[in-house]
DNA sequence: TAGATTGTTAATCGATTAACAATC
DNA sequence: TAGATTGTTAATCGATTAACAATC
């Protein structure tokens, strides 16, 4: 199965939002309605939907429930994705409280930090643990994902340690481009880039 | 001048991070070094850089300082971009504390909320104001950008109000697809989409 | 000099849009 | 029925990669 492109993933999550919030009371929706609200071409919407294996009716469009479930299936919302957050600062504690995570199957198990004032505390109902506990915990419960929200100056060092512990996916919220072995996947989340993109239309 | 594509904007911000954090001690950098660290084709890097108007040396690559400044110029980091945050919950208060904003010229002036327990308080050194103060304030100081971090059920209503007040750019952190007039630009920030994209490689 | 690296053109690849027959 | 809307193919558009002459 060919990997589905990042752009398609992003559009599918937006269709899903639309079904879940805007059209939750309707039975069906047409490619034109989706296209209109997201400012896309309607045939692009139909292609994306075809990819999810949902069939529409020649009149009356696509069944909302089935489409919503097909997107969840395609993108793996139901698979439980366990993550650790490393760095219990502002961003880390905001993310552990981020309500939408659980809708997508993302489950934050704990936070880690180096600051002894934070260790032992809780954030969003999850424990903040000493960073040096990471190795043992990963060895025990085999966590593959971390969310990296440490200060820039610590980013590479913490990454090296996490990789040594066996982490395979790093969702990088720091502005530092990390050096990692090829087997580790890093996604650089550059939030401000979105803001700049939004203003590019002028 | 043709609008520069979103993908290019995103790559330029990553180059900028690289120059600012990883290579801040070096004088120059080659397209091969940038390409290697970001897993890109080197000629793509050269094209992006050409777009910023920076000339390299046939031996020795590109001057770091000049390239960094050219990217800042191209993406408008120096222009002050004033924003209001609407919704002083977890995400809103995390964003007002987000240190990187100021590096990109984004200046959060105040937060707005409907919760009387929050109104009058501060977050990240900025005042939390009653939402109904928005109209007067925008009329006075002409703010064009809002960051929307309200609960989903309030998203559309608050948007309608903000649009009425004259807001032109909405950075939408809610999972609701907003209905707005064509003249208003909405950027749907779907954070989880990045996580799903990261896992698409398997 | 020889080697490294740019700047740029041409070739390829992938994503989007246009168009329309099929049909409920 | 007539109209709405899908599913899909072909055409277009845009982005990436390959290739290489120029040159410091």
Coordinates of C-alpha atoms (C1' of nucleotides) in Angstrom, one line a residue:
Chain A
X1 CA 0.0 0.0 0.0
X2 CA 1.5 3.3 -1.0
X3 CA 1.9 5.8 1.7
X4 CA -0.8 8.5 1.5
X5 CA 0.6 12.0 1.1
X6 CA 0.8 14.5 3.9
X7 CA -1.5 16.9 2.0
X8 CA -4.1 14.2 1.8
X9 CA -3.8 13.4 5.5
X10 CA -4.3 17.0 6.3
X11 CA -7.3 17.3 4.2
X12 CA -8.8 14.2 5.6
X13 CA -8.5 15.5 9.1
X14 CA -10.3 18.7 8.0
X15 CA -13.1 16.7 6.4
X16 CA -13.4 14.8 9.7
X17 CA -13.7 18.0 11.7
X18 CA -16.5 19.1 9.3
X19 CA -18.4 15.9 9.7
X20 CA -17.9 15.8 13.4
X21 CA -18.8 19.4 14.3
X22 CA -20.6 21.2 11.4
X23 CA -22.6 18.4 9.8
X24 CA -23.2 16.2 12.8
X25 CA -26.9 16.6 12.5
X26 CA -27.1 15.7 8.8
X27 CA -27.3 12.3 7.2
X28 CA -25.3 13.0 4.1
X29 CA -23.0 15.5 2.5
X30 CA -21.9 16.2 -1.1
X31 CA -18.4 16.8 -2.4
X32 CA -19.6 20.3 -3.4
X33 CA -20.5 21.2 0.2
X34 CA -17.1 20.0 1.6
X35 CA -15.3 21.7 -1.2
X36 CA -17.1 25.0 -0.7
X37 CA -16.3 25.2 3.0
X38 CA -12.7 24.3 2.7
X39 CA -12.1 26.2 -0.5
X40 CA -11.1 23.1 -2.5
X41 CA -12.0 21.7 -5.9
X42 CA -14.9 19.3 -5.6
X43 CA -13.2 16.6 -7.7
X44 CA -10.3 16.6 -5.3
X45 CA -12.7 15.9 -2.5
X46 CA -14.2 13.0 -4.3
X47 CA -10.8 11.6 -5.0
X48 CA -9.8 11.8 -1.4
X49 CA -13.0 10.1 -0.3
X50 CA -12.6 7.4 -2.9
X51 CA -9.2 6.7 -1.2
X52 CA -11.0 6.0 2.0
X53 CA -13.1 3.4 0.2
X54 CA -16.5 5.2 0.7
X55 CA -19.0 5.1 -2.1
X56 CA -21.4 7.9 -2.6
X57 CA -24.9 8.0 -4.0
X58 CA -25.2 9.6 -7.4
X59 CA -27.8 11.8 -5.9
X60 CA -27.5 12.8 -2.3
X61 CA -23.8 12.5 -1.8
X62 CA -21.9 10.6 0.9
X63 CA -23.3 9.1 4.1
X64 CA -21.8 11.2 7.0
X65 CA -21.4 8.4 9.5
X66 CA -19.8 6.0 7.2
X67 CA -17.4 8.7 5.9
X68 CA -16.4 9.8 9.3
X69 CA -15.6 6.2 10.4
X70 CA -13.8 5.5 7.2
X71 CA -11.5 8.5 7.8
X72 CA -10.9 7.4 11.4
X73 CA -10.0 4.0 10.1
X74 CA -7.8 5.3 7.3
X75 CA -5.9 7.6 9.6
X76 CA -5.8 5.2 12.6
X77 CA -7.6 7.2 15.2
X78 CA -8.7 4.1 17.0
X79 CA -5.2 2.8 17.4
X80 CA -3.9 3.9 20.8
X81 CA -0.8 6.0 20.4
X82 CA 1.1 6.3 23.7
X83 CA 3.5 9.2 24.1
X84 CA 5.7 10.8 26.6
X85 CA 6.1 14.6 26.8
X86 CA 9.6 15.7 27.5
X87 CA 9.8 19.2 28.9
X88 CA 7.1 20.3 31.4
X89 CA 7.2 24.0 30.6
X90 CA 4.3 26.1 29.2
X91 CA 4.0 24.2 25.9
X92 CA 4.4 20.7 27.5
X93 CA 1.8 21.4 30.1
X94 CA -0.6 22.9 27.5
X95 CA -0.3 19.8 25.4
X96 CA -0.9 17.4 28.2
X97 CA -4.2 19.3 28.7
X98 CA -5.0 19.3 25.0
X99 CA -8.5 17.8 24.9
X100 CA -8.5 16.9 21.3
X101 CA -5.6 14.4 21.6
X102 CA -7.8 11.6 22.9
X103 CA -10.2 12.0 20.0
X104 CA -7.3 11.0 17.8
X105 CA -6.1 8.2 20.0
X106 CA -3.1 10.0 21.4
X107 CA -2.5 9.1 25.0
X108 CA 0.0 11.1 27.0
X109 CA 1.2 8.8 29.8
X110 CA 3.6 11.1 31.6
X111 CA 5.8 14.2 31.4
X112 CA 9.5 14.4 32.1
X113 CA 11.6 17.2 33.2
X114 CA 15.0 18.0 34.8
X115 CA 13.7 20.7 37.1
X116 CA 13.5 19.3 40.7
X117 CA 10.8 21.8 41.5
X118 CA 8.6 20.2 38.9
X119 CA 9.5 16.6 39.5
X120 CA 6.8 14.8 41.5
X121 CA 4.2 17.4 40.6
X122 CA 1.3 16.7 38.2
X123 CA 0.2 18.4 35.0
X124 CA -3.2 17.6 33.4
X125 CA -3.5 14.7 35.8
X126 CA -0.2 13.1 34.6
X127 CA 2.9 12.7 36.7
X128 CA 6.0 14.8 36.0
X129 CA 9.0 12.4 36.3
X130 CA 12.8 12.9 36.4
X131 CA 14.3 12.7 33.0
X132 CA 16.7 10.0 34.0
X133 CA 13.7 7.7 34.7
X134 CA 13.0 7.7 30.9
X135 CA 15.3 4.8 30.1
X136 CA 13.8 2.3 32.6
X137 CA 10.3 3.3 31.7
X138 CA 10.8 2.8 28.0
X139 CA 12.5 -0.5 28.6
X140 CA 9.4 -1.6 30.6
X141 CA 6.5 -0.3 28.6
X142 CA 8.1 0.3 25.2
X143 CA 7.0 3.8 24.3
X144 CA 8.0 4.8 20.8
X145 CA 6.8 8.4 20.6
X146 CA 7.9 11.5 22.4
X147 CA 6.8 15.1 22.2
X148 CA 9.8 17.3 22.6
X149 CA 9.1 20.6 24.4
X150 CA 12.4 21.4 26.1
X151 CA 14.3 24.7 25.8
X152 CA 16.4 24.9 22.6
X153 CA 19.7 24.6 24.4
X154 CA 18.7 21.2 25.8
X155 CA 17.1 19.9 22.6
X156 CA 19.9 17.9 21.0
X157 CA 21.2 16.5 24.3
X158 CA 17.8 15.3 25.3
X159 CA 17.2 13.9 21.8
X160 CA 20.4 11.9 22.0
X161 CA 19.4 10.4 25.3
X162 CA 15.8 9.6 24.1
X163 CA 17.2 7.9 21.0
X164 CA 19.5 5.9 23.2
X165 CA 16.5 4.8 25.2
X166 CA 14.8 3.5 22.0
X167 CA 12.5 6.3 21.0
X168 CA 11.5 6.1 17.3
X169 CA 9.3 9.1 16.7
X170 CA 10.1 12.6 17.8
X171 CA 7.5 15.3 17.5
X172 CA 9.8 18.3 17.7
X173 CA 8.3 21.5 19.1
X174 CA 11.7 23.1 19.6
X175 CA 13.2 25.4 16.9
X176 CA 16.3 23.2 16.8
X177 CA 16.9 20.9 13.8
X178 CA 17.8 17.6 15.5
X179 CA 20.5 15.2 14.4
X180 CA 19.2 11.6 14.6
X181 CA 20.0 8.2 13.1
X182 CA 18.1 7.5 9.9
X183 CA 15.8 5.0 11.7
X184 CA 14.4 7.7 13.9
X185 CA 11.6 9.9 12.4
X186 CA 11.5 13.6 13.4
X187 CA 8.6 15.9 12.6
X188 CA 9.5 19.5 13.0
X189 CA 6.5 21.4 14.2
X190 CA 7.1 25.0 13.3
X191 CA 4.0 26.7 14.6
X192 CA 4.9 30.1 13.4
X193 CA 5.3 28.9 9.9
X194 CA 1.5 28.5 9.7
X195 CA 1.0 32.1 10.7
X196 CA 3.5 33.2 8.0
X197 CA 1.7 31.0 5.4
X198 CA -1.6 32.6 6.4
X199 CA -0.2 36.1 5.6
X200 CA 1.2 35.0 2.3
X201 CA -2.0 35.7 0.5
X202 CA -1.6 39.4 0.4
Chain B
X1 CA 5.5 39.4 -7.2
X2 CA 4.1 35.9 -7.2
X3 CA 3.1 34.6 -3.8
X4 CA 5.7 32.2 -2.5
X5 CA 4.3 28.7 -1.9
X6 CA 3.5 27.4 1.6
X7 CA 6.0 24.6 1.2
X8 CA 8.7 27.1 0.5
X9 CA 7.8 29.2 3.4
X10 CA 8.0 26.2 5.6
X11 CA 11.4 25.2 4.3
X12 CA 12.7 28.7 4.7
X13 CA 11.7 28.7 8.4
X14 CA 13.6 25.5 8.9
X15 CA 16.7 26.8 7.1
X16 CA 16.4 29.8 9.4
X17 CA 16.3 27.6 12.5
X18 CA 19.4 25.7 11.3
X19 CA 21.3 29.0 10.8
X20 CA 20.2 30.4 14.1
X21 CA 20.8 27.4 16.3
X22 CA 23.0 24.8 14.7
X23 CA 25.4 26.8 12.6
X24 CA 25.4 30.1 14.5
X25 CA 29.2 29.7 15.1
X26 CA 30.1 29.1 11.4
X27 CA 30.6 31.7 8.7
X28 CA 29.2 29.8 5.8
X29 CA 27.1 26.8 4.9
X30 CA 26.7 24.8 1.7
X31 CA 23.4 23.6 0.1
X32 CA 24.6 20.0 0.7
X33 CA 24.9 20.6 4.5
X34 CA 21.4 22.0 4.7
X35 CA 20.0 19.3 2.5
X36 CA 21.6 16.6 4.5
X37 CA 20.1 17.8 7.9
X38 CA 16.6 18.4 6.5
X39 CA 16.6 15.4 4.2
X40 CA 16.1 17.4 1.1
X41 CA 17.6 17.5 -2.4
X42 CA 20.5 20.0 -2.5
X43 CA 19.3 21.6 -5.7
X44 CA 16.0 22.3 -4.1
X45 CA 17.8 24.1 -1.3
X46 CA 19.8 26.2 -3.8
X47 CA 16.5 27.2 -5.6
X48 CA 14.9 28.3 -2.3
X49 CA 18.0 30.3 -1.5
X50 CA 18.1 31.9 -4.9
X51 CA 14.5 33.0 -4.3
X52 CA 15.8 35.0 -1.3
X53 CA 18.3 36.8 -3.5
X54 CA 21.4 35.4 -1.8
X55 CA 24.4 34.6 -3.9
X56 CA 26.7 31.8 -2.8
X57 CA 30.4 31.4 -3.5
X58 CA 31.3 28.7 -6.0
X59 CA 33.5 27.3 -3.3
X60 CA 32.5 27.6 0.3
X61 CA 28.8 28.0 0.0
X62 CA 26.5 30.7 1.4
X63 CA 27.3 33.3 4.0
X64 CA 25.3 32.5 7.2
X65 CA 24.6 36.0 8.3
X66 CA 23.5 37.2 5.0
X67 CA 21.3 34.2 4.4
X68 CA 19.7 34.4 7.8
X69 CA 18.8 38.1 7.2
X70 CA 17.6 37.5 3.7
X71 CA 15.2 34.8 5.0
X72 CA 14.0 37.2 7.8
X73 CA 13.5 39.8 5.2
X74 CA 11.7 37.5 2.7
X75 CA 9.3 36.2 5.4
X76 CA 8.8 39.5 7.1
X77 CA 10.1 38.7 10.6
X78 CA 10.9 42.4 11.2
X79 CA 7.4 43.6 10.5
X80 CA 5.5 43.8 13.8
X81 CA 2.4 41.6 13.7
X82 CA 0.0 42.5 16.4
X83 CA -2.5 39.8 17.5
X84 CA -5.2 39.2 20.0
X85 CA -5.7 35.8 21.5
X86 CA -9.4 34.9 22.0
X87 CA -9.9 32.2 24.5
X88 CA -7.7 32.2 27.7
X89 CA -7.8 28.5 28.3
X90 CA -4.8 26.1 28.3
X91 CA -3.8 26.7 24.8
X92 CA -4.4 30.4 24.8
X93 CA -2.3 30.9 27.9
X94 CA 0.4 28.6 26.5
X95 CA 0.6 30.6 23.3
X96 CA 0.8 34.0 25.1
X97 CA 3.9 32.5 26.8
X98 CA 5.3 31.1 23.6
X99 CA 8.8 32.6 23.6
X100 CA 9.5 32.1 19.9
X101 CA 6.7 34.4 18.8
X102 CA 8.8 37.5 19.3
X103 CA 11.6 36.1 17.2
X104 CA 9.2 36.1 14.3
X105 CA 7.7 39.5 15.0
X106 CA 4.5 38.3 16.5
X107 CA 3.3 40.5 19.3
X108 CA 0.4 39.3 21.5
X109 CA -1.3 42.4 22.9
X110 CA -4.0 40.9 25.0
X111 CA -6.3 37.9 25.6
X112 CA -10.1 37.9 25.6
X113 CA -12.4 35.6 27.4
X114 CA -16.0 35.3 28.5
X115 CA -15.3 33.7 31.9
X116 CA -15.7 36.4 34.6
X117 CA -13.2 34.5 36.8
X118 CA -10.5 35.1 34.2
X119 CA -11.4 38.6 33.2
X120 CA -9.0 41.1 34.9
X121 CA -6.4 38.4 35.5
X122 CA -3.1 38.3 33.6
X123 CA -1.5 35.6 31.5
X124 CA 2.1 35.8 30.3
X125 CA 2.1 39.5 31.4
X126 CA -0.9 40.3 29.2
X127 CA -4.3 41.3 30.4
X128 CA -7.3 39.1 30.0
X129 CA -10.2 41.3 28.9
X130 CA -13.9 40.7 28.5
X131 CA -14.8 39.6 25.0
X132 CA -17.3 42.4 24.5
X133 CA -14.4 44.9 24.8
X134 CA -13.1 43.5 21.5
X135 CA -15.1 45.8 19.2
X136 CA -14.0 49.0 20.9
X137 CA -10.4 48.0 21.0
X138 CA -10.2 46.9 17.4
X139 CA -11.8 50.2 16.4
X140 CA -9.2 52.1 18.3
X141 CA -6.0 50.2 17.5
X142 CA -6.9 48.4 14.3
X143 CA -5.8 44.8 15.0
X144 CA -6.2 42.5 12.0
X145 CA -5.1 39.1 13.5
X146 CA -6.7 36.9 16.1
X147 CA -5.6 33.6 17.4
X148 CA -8.8 31.5 18.1
X149 CA -8.5 29.2 21.1
X150 CA -12.0 29.0 22.4
X151 CA -14.0 25.8 23.0
X152 CA -15.5 24.3 19.8
X153 CA -19.1 25.1 20.7
X154 CA -18.2 28.8 20.9
X155 CA -16.0 28.9 17.8
X156 CA -18.5 30.0 15.1
X157 CA -20.2 32.6 17.3
X158 CA -17.0 34.2 18.4
X159 CA -15.8 34.2 14.8
X160 CA -18.9 36.0 13.6
X161 CA -18.4 38.6 16.3
X162 CA -14.7 39.0 15.5
X163 CA -15.4 39.4 11.8
X164 CA -18.0 42.0 12.6
X165 CA -15.3 43.8 14.5
X166 CA -13.1 43.9 11.5
X167 CA -10.7 41.0 12.0
X168 CA -9.1 39.9 8.7
X169 CA -6.9 36.9 9.7
X170 CA -8.0 34.1 12.0
X171 CA -5.5 31.5 13.1
X172 CA -7.9 28.8 14.0
X173 CA -6.8 26.4 16.7
X174 CA -10.3 24.9 17.2
X175 CA -11.4 21.8 15.4
X176 CA -14.4 23.7 13.9
X177 CA -14.3 24.7 10.3
X178 CA -15.4 28.3 10.3
X179 CA -17.8 30.0 8.0
X180 CA -16.4 33.5 7.1
X181 CA -16.8 36.0 4.3
X182 CA -14.3 35.6 1.4
X183 CA -12.3 38.6 2.5
X184 CA -11.3 37.0 5.7
X185 CA -8.4 34.5 5.7
X186 CA -8.6 31.5 8.0
X187 CA -5.7 29.2 8.7
X188 CA -6.9 25.9 10.2
X189 CA -4.2 24.8 12.6
X190 CA -4.7 21.1 13.0
X191 CA -1.9 20.1 15.3
X192 CA -2.7 16.4 15.4
X193 CA -2.5 16.2 11.6
X194 CA 1.3 16.6 12.0
X195 CA 1.5 13.6 14.4
X196 CA -0.5 11.5 11.9
X197 CA 1.8 12.6 9.1
X198 CA 4.8 11.6 11.1
X199 CA 3.5 8.1 11.4
X200 CA 2.6 7.8 7.8
X201 CA 6.1 6.6 6.9
X202 CA 5.6 3.1 8.2
Chain C
dT1 C1' 45.8 23.3 -10.7
dA2 C1' 42.0 20.2 -9.0
dG3 C1' 38.1 19.9 -6.3
dA4 C1' 34.1 21.9 -4.5
dT5 C1' 30.0 24.0 -5.1
dT6 C1' 27.0 27.2 -7.3
dG7 C1' 23.3 28.6 -10.6
dT8 C1' 20.2 27.0 -13.9
dT9 C1' 18.0 24.3 -17.5
dA10 C1' 15.7 20.2 -18.8
dA11 C1' 13.4 16.0 -17.3
dT12 C1' 10.5 13.9 -14.2
dC13 C1' 7.3 13.3 -10.9
dG14 C1' 3.1 14.2 -8.3
dA15 C1' -0.9 16.8 -7.3
dT16 C1' -4.8 19.4 -8.9
dT17 C1' -8.4 20.7 -12.1
dA18 C1' -11.4 20.0 -16.1
dA19 C1' -14.6 17.4 -18.2
dC20 C1' -18.1 14.2 -18.8
dA21 C1' -20.4 9.7 -19.1
dA22 C1' -23.0 7.0 -15.9
dT23 C1' -26.8 6.8 -13.0
dC24 C1' -29.8 7.3 -8.9
Chain D
dT1 C1' -38.5 12.4 -16.3
dA2 C1' -34.9 15.9 -15.3
dG3 C1' -31.5 17.3 -12.2
dA4 C1' -28.0 16.3 -9.1
dT5 C1' -24.0 14.2 -8.1
dT6 C1' -20.7 10.6 -8.4
dG7 C1' -16.5 8.2 -10.2
dT8 C1' -12.9 8.4 -13.3
dT9 C1' -10.0 9.7 -17.2
dA10 C1' -7.3 13.1 -19.5
dA11 C1' -5.2 17.6 -19.3
dT12 C1' -2.8 20.9 -16.8
dC13 C1' -0.2 22.8 -13.4
dG14 C1' 3.4 23.1 -10.1
dA15 C1' 7.1 21.1 -7.4
dT16 C1' 11.1 18.2 -7.2
dT17 C1' 15.1 16.0 -9.1
dA18 C1' 18.8 15.2 -12.3
dA19 C1' 22.4 17.0 -14.7
dC20 C1' 26.1 19.8 -15.8
dA21 C1' 28.6 23.9 -17.4
dA22 C1' 30.6 27.7 -15.0
dT23 C1' 33.9 29.2 -11.8
dC24 C1' 36.1 30.4 -7.3

